């Protein structure tokens, strides 16, 4: 998972301000279960939709009313919505903002939940990728980047 404003994302011990709370993001009501990672401006949580039991990731962005951060996060939400439906791109299910209008203090993105990164899987299971699997993963990444480049205007990957 990447952070929106750069820097490192760290694994967490599961203690986050939202753990145990229920948050509404769009039409979804999610119960926050575990803090997965955090950085300077964002925290990523594992959440469960209250009505369906579906697991998602919740990206909580701390905007603190900074206009430049609010605009950046709104732009990211619009970009992710444009990319919706591609099989190799994380899907944004809903986005919402909290706080006074035009001075939001928090942003929330409800995303697909990925239980582990490829690197984590390889490290924890002493897993070796075959040449065929390396080519498959590389092809998936190329397809996602190509999809971004074919947007109007083209999108660059950071």
PDB file of C-alpha atoms in Angstrom:
ATOM      1  CA  UNK A   1       0.000   0.000   0.000  1.00  0.00           C
ATOM      2  CA  UNK A   2       1.308   3.392  -0.829  1.00  0.00           C
ATOM      3  CA  UNK A   3       0.856   6.636   0.970  1.00  0.00           C
ATOM      4  CA  UNK A   4      -0.531   9.594  -0.897  1.00  0.00           C
ATOM      5  CA  UNK A   5       2.046  12.169   0.210  1.00  0.00           C
ATOM      6  CA  UNK A   6       5.238  10.112  -0.075  1.00  0.00           C
ATOM      7  CA  UNK A   7       7.544   8.838   2.623  1.00  0.00           C
ATOM      8  CA  UNK A   8       7.550   5.426   4.230  1.00  0.00           C
ATOM      9  CA  UNK A   9       4.598   3.366   5.311  1.00  0.00           C
ATOM     10  CA  UNK A  10       5.244   1.397   8.449  1.00  0.00           C
ATOM     11  CA  UNK A  11       3.608  -1.762   9.715  1.00  0.00           C
ATOM     12  CA  UNK A  12       1.605  -1.188  12.839  1.00  0.00           C
ATOM     13  CA  UNK A  13       0.956  -3.026  16.057  1.00  0.00           C
ATOM     14  CA  UNK A  14      -2.822  -2.694  15.539  1.00  0.00           C
ATOM     15  CA  UNK A  15      -3.413   0.354  17.762  1.00  0.00           C
ATOM     16  CA  UNK A  16      -5.066   3.162  15.844  1.00  0.00           C
ATOM     17  CA  UNK A  17      -7.467   5.957  16.710  1.00  0.00           C
ATOM     18  CA  UNK A  18     -10.283   4.414  14.635  1.00  0.00           C
ATOM     19  CA  UNK A  19      -9.961   0.777  15.797  1.00  0.00           C
ATOM     20  CA  UNK A  20     -13.309  -0.406  17.149  1.00  0.00           C
ATOM     21  CA  UNK A  21     -15.279   2.478  15.622  1.00  0.00           C
ATOM     22  CA  UNK A  22     -17.856   2.373  12.838  1.00  0.00           C
ATOM     23  CA  UNK A  23     -17.284   4.767   9.941  1.00  0.00           C
ATOM     24  CA  UNK A  24     -19.600   5.652   7.058  1.00  0.00           C
ATOM     25  CA  UNK A  25     -17.870   5.975   3.679  1.00  0.00           C
ATOM     26  CA  UNK A  26     -20.389   6.685   0.947  1.00  0.00           C
ATOM     27  CA  UNK A  27     -23.151   4.094   1.297  1.00  0.00           C
ATOM     28  CA  UNK A  28     -20.896   1.713   3.247  1.00  0.00           C
ATOM     29  CA  UNK A  29     -20.882   1.361   7.034  1.00  0.00           C
ATOM     30  CA  UNK A  30     -17.634  -0.277   8.112  1.00  0.00           C
ATOM     31  CA  UNK A  31     -16.346  -1.443  11.479  1.00  0.00           C
ATOM     32  CA  UNK A  32     -12.635  -0.699  11.891  1.00  0.00           C
ATOM     33  CA  UNK A  33     -10.776  -3.832  12.973  1.00  0.00           C
ATOM     34  CA  UNK A  34      -7.008  -3.331  12.720  1.00  0.00           C
ATOM     35  CA  UNK A  35      -4.481  -0.655  11.865  1.00  0.00           C
ATOM     36  CA  UNK A  36      -2.346  -2.068   9.033  1.00  0.00           C
ATOM     37  CA  UNK A  37       0.070   0.784   8.420  1.00  0.00           C
ATOM     38  CA  UNK A  38       0.623   4.478   8.881  1.00  0.00           C
ATOM     39  CA  UNK A  39       2.597   7.380   7.547  1.00  0.00           C
ATOM     40  CA  UNK A  40       2.767  11.141   7.862  1.00  0.00           C
ATOM     41  CA  UNK A  41      -0.695  11.926   6.525  1.00  0.00           C
ATOM     42  CA  UNK A  42      -2.540   8.619   6.308  1.00  0.00           C
ATOM     43  CA  UNK A  43      -3.404   5.438   8.130  1.00  0.00           C
ATOM     44  CA  UNK A  44      -4.580   2.214   6.492  1.00  0.00           C
ATOM     45  CA  UNK A  45      -7.051   0.013   8.365  1.00  0.00           C
ATOM     46  CA  UNK A  46      -8.603  -3.371   7.775  1.00  0.00           C
ATOM     47  CA  UNK A  47     -12.377  -2.922   8.050  1.00  0.00           C
ATOM     48  CA  UNK A  48     -15.463  -5.063   7.707  1.00  0.00           C
ATOM     49  CA  UNK A  49     -18.713  -3.857   6.132  1.00  0.00           C
ATOM     50  CA  UNK A  50     -21.382  -4.072   8.836  1.00  0.00           C
ATOM     51  CA  UNK A  51     -24.203  -5.411   6.625  1.00  0.00           C
ATOM     52  CA  UNK A  52     -22.340  -7.833   4.343  1.00  0.00           C
ATOM     53  CA  UNK A  53     -19.256  -8.835   6.344  1.00  0.00           C
ATOM     54  CA  UNK A  54     -17.077  -7.979   3.323  1.00  0.00           C
ATOM     55  CA  UNK A  55     -13.480  -7.026   4.201  1.00  0.00           C
ATOM     56  CA  UNK A  56     -12.016  -3.800   2.797  1.00  0.00           C
ATOM     57  CA  UNK A  57      -9.091  -1.478   3.403  1.00  0.00           C
ATOM     58  CA  UNK A  58      -9.870   1.989   4.727  1.00  0.00           C
ATOM     59  CA  UNK A  59      -7.408   4.757   3.958  1.00  0.00           C
ATOM     60  CA  UNK A  60      -7.833   7.540   6.528  1.00  0.00           C
ATOM     61  CA  UNK A  61      -6.217  10.758   5.349  1.00  0.00           C
ATOM     62  CA  UNK A  62      -5.537  13.453   7.930  1.00  0.00           C
ATOM     63  CA  UNK A  63      -6.103  16.667   6.006  1.00  0.00           C
ATOM     64  CA  UNK A  64      -6.173  19.121   8.946  1.00  0.00           C
ATOM     65  CA  UNK A  65      -8.049  21.630   6.792  1.00  0.00           C
ATOM     66  CA  UNK A  66      -5.010  22.305   4.573  1.00  0.00           C
ATOM     67  CA  UNK A  67      -6.459  23.396   1.197  1.00  0.00           C
ATOM     68  CA  UNK A  68      -3.559  21.885  -0.778  1.00  0.00           C
ATOM     69  CA  UNK A  69      -4.002  18.488   0.915  1.00  0.00           C
ATOM     70  CA  UNK A  70      -7.768  18.577   0.392  1.00  0.00           C
ATOM     71  CA  UNK A  71      -7.334  19.299  -3.336  1.00  0.00           C
ATOM     72  CA  UNK A  72      -4.688  16.558  -3.688  1.00  0.00           C
ATOM     73  CA  UNK A  73      -6.925  13.966  -2.021  1.00  0.00           C
ATOM     74  CA  UNK A  74      -9.971  15.013  -4.062  1.00  0.00           C
ATOM     75  CA  UNK A  75      -7.851  14.678  -7.212  1.00  0.00           C
ATOM     76  CA  UNK A  76      -6.669  11.210  -6.133  1.00  0.00           C
ATOM     77  CA  UNK A  77     -10.282  10.118  -5.525  1.00  0.00           C
ATOM     78  CA  UNK A  78     -11.338  11.316  -8.988  1.00  0.00           C
ATOM     79  CA  UNK A  79      -8.350   9.596 -10.587  1.00  0.00           C
ATOM     80  CA  UNK A  80      -9.035   6.295  -8.814  1.00  0.00           C
ATOM     81  CA  UNK A  81     -12.701   6.495  -9.832  1.00  0.00           C
ATOM     82  CA  UNK A  82     -11.610   6.892 -13.491  1.00  0.00           C
ATOM     83  CA  UNK A  83      -9.473   3.746 -13.240  1.00  0.00           C
ATOM     84  CA  UNK A  84     -12.264   1.673 -11.686  1.00  0.00           C
ATOM     85  CA  UNK A  85     -12.844  -1.692 -13.269  1.00  0.00           C
ATOM     86  CA  UNK A  86      -9.322  -2.576 -14.363  1.00  0.00           C
ATOM     87  CA  UNK A  87      -8.391  -6.001 -12.950  1.00  0.00           C
ATOM     88  CA  UNK A  88      -4.848  -4.939 -12.015  1.00  0.00           C
ATOM     89  CA  UNK A  89      -5.670  -1.677 -10.243  1.00  0.00           C
ATOM     90  CA  UNK A  90      -6.863  -1.371  -6.672  1.00  0.00           C
ATOM     91  CA  UNK A  91     -10.543  -0.413  -6.734  1.00  0.00           C
ATOM     92  CA  UNK A  92     -11.939   2.612  -4.917  1.00  0.00           C
ATOM     93  CA  UNK A  93     -15.385   1.571  -3.660  1.00  0.00           C
ATOM     94  CA  UNK A  94     -16.269   4.890  -2.006  1.00  0.00           C
ATOM     95  CA  UNK A  95     -14.723   8.135  -0.803  1.00  0.00           C
ATOM     96  CA  UNK A  96     -15.935  10.673   1.720  1.00  0.00           C
ATOM     97  CA  UNK A  97     -14.717  13.714   3.572  1.00  0.00           C
ATOM     98  CA  UNK A  98     -15.473  14.932   7.091  1.00  0.00           C
ATOM     99  CA  UNK A  99     -15.333  18.362   8.664  1.00  0.00           C
ATOM    100  CA  UNK A 100     -16.672  21.782   7.753  1.00  0.00           C
ATOM    101  CA  UNK A 101     -17.400  22.266   4.039  1.00  0.00           C
ATOM    102  CA  UNK A 102     -14.296  23.373   2.086  1.00  0.00           C
ATOM    103  CA  UNK A 103     -12.206  22.882   5.234  1.00  0.00           C
ATOM    104  CA  UNK A 104     -12.299  19.107   5.602  1.00  0.00           C
ATOM    105  CA  UNK A 105     -10.181  17.618   8.344  1.00  0.00           C
ATOM    106  CA  UNK A 106     -10.407  13.954   7.276  1.00  0.00           C
ATOM    107  CA  UNK A 107     -10.685  11.990   4.052  1.00  0.00           C
ATOM    108  CA  UNK A 108     -11.686   8.331   3.781  1.00  0.00           C
ATOM    109  CA  UNK A 109     -11.131   5.936   0.865  1.00  0.00           C
ATOM    110  CA  UNK A 110     -12.706   2.490   0.954  1.00  0.00           C
ATOM    111  CA  UNK A 111     -10.495   0.199  -1.136  1.00  0.00           C
ATOM    112  CA  UNK A 112     -10.037  -3.456  -2.034  1.00  0.00           C
ATOM    113  CA  UNK A 113      -8.304  -5.314   0.780  1.00  0.00           C
ATOM    114  CA  UNK A 114      -5.017  -7.010  -0.112  1.00  0.00           C
ATOM    115  CA  UNK A 115      -3.906  -9.252   2.754  1.00  0.00           C
ATOM    116  CA  UNK A 116      -0.215  -9.139   1.799  1.00  0.00           C
ATOM    117  CA  UNK A 117       2.212  -7.711  -0.709  1.00  0.00           C
ATOM    118  CA  UNK A 118       4.033  -9.976  -3.131  1.00  0.00           C
ATOM    119  CA  UNK A 119       7.280  -9.309  -1.270  1.00  0.00           C
ATOM    120  CA  UNK A 120       5.686 -10.308   2.073  1.00  0.00           C
ATOM    121  CA  UNK A 121       4.390 -13.545   0.587  1.00  0.00           C
ATOM    122  CA  UNK A 122       7.825 -14.365  -0.784  1.00  0.00           C
ATOM    123  CA  UNK A 123       9.569 -13.561   2.511  1.00  0.00           C
ATOM    124  CA  UNK A 124       7.189 -15.345   4.876  1.00  0.00           C
ATOM    125  CA  UNK A 125       6.865 -18.500   2.830  1.00  0.00           C
ATOM    126  CA  UNK A 126      10.407 -18.661   1.481  1.00  0.00           C
ATOM    127  CA  UNK A 127       8.675 -18.575  -1.883  1.00  0.00           C
ATOM    128  CA  UNK A 128      10.560 -18.527  -5.176  1.00  0.00           C
ATOM    129  CA  UNK A 129       8.915 -17.136  -8.293  1.00  0.00           C
ATOM    130  CA  UNK A 130       9.342 -19.118 -11.479  1.00  0.00           C
ATOM    131  CA  UNK A 131      10.306 -17.278 -14.646  1.00  0.00           C
ATOM    132  CA  UNK A 132       6.742 -17.757 -15.875  1.00  0.00           C
ATOM    133  CA  UNK A 133       5.305 -16.176 -12.702  1.00  0.00           C
ATOM    134  CA  UNK A 134       7.741 -13.241 -12.892  1.00  0.00           C
ATOM    135  CA  UNK A 135       6.594 -12.579 -16.467  1.00  0.00           C
ATOM    136  CA  UNK A 136       2.947 -12.854 -15.406  1.00  0.00           C
ATOM    137  CA  UNK A 137       3.369 -10.331 -12.560  1.00  0.00           C
ATOM    138  CA  UNK A 138       5.344  -7.991 -14.812  1.00  0.00           C
ATOM    139  CA  UNK A 139       2.630  -8.271 -17.470  1.00  0.00           C
ATOM    140  CA  UNK A 140      -0.054  -7.360 -14.923  1.00  0.00           C
ATOM    141  CA  UNK A 141       1.904  -4.293 -13.832  1.00  0.00           C
ATOM    142  CA  UNK A 142       2.457  -3.258 -17.461  1.00  0.00           C
ATOM    143  CA  UNK A 143      -1.259  -3.672 -18.233  1.00  0.00           C
ATOM    144  CA  UNK A 144      -2.177  -1.415 -15.297  1.00  0.00           C
ATOM    145  CA  UNK A 145       0.350   1.256 -16.283  1.00  0.00           C
ATOM    146  CA  UNK A 146      -0.772   1.045 -19.910  1.00  0.00           C
ATOM    147  CA  UNK A 147      -4.373   1.573 -18.807  1.00  0.00           C
ATOM    148  CA  UNK A 148      -3.272   4.706 -16.940  1.00  0.00           C
ATOM    149  CA  UNK A 149      -1.378   5.987 -19.981  1.00  0.00           C
ATOM    150  CA  UNK A 150      -4.432   5.571 -22.243  1.00  0.00           C
ATOM    151  CA  UNK A 151      -6.607   7.872 -20.111  1.00  0.00           C
ATOM    152  CA  UNK A 152      -7.476  11.334 -21.391  1.00  0.00           C
ATOM    153  CA  UNK A 153      -5.321  13.058 -20.290  1.00  0.00           C
ATOM    154  CA  UNK A 154      -2.740  10.291 -19.780  1.00  0.00           C
ATOM    155  CA  UNK A 155      -1.885   9.488 -16.177  1.00  0.00           C
ATOM    156  CA  UNK A 156       1.662   8.929 -14.975  1.00  0.00           C
ATOM    157  CA  UNK A 157       2.422   6.463 -12.203  1.00  0.00           C
ATOM    158  CA  UNK A 158       4.306   7.853  -9.209  1.00  0.00           C
TER     159      UNK A 158
END
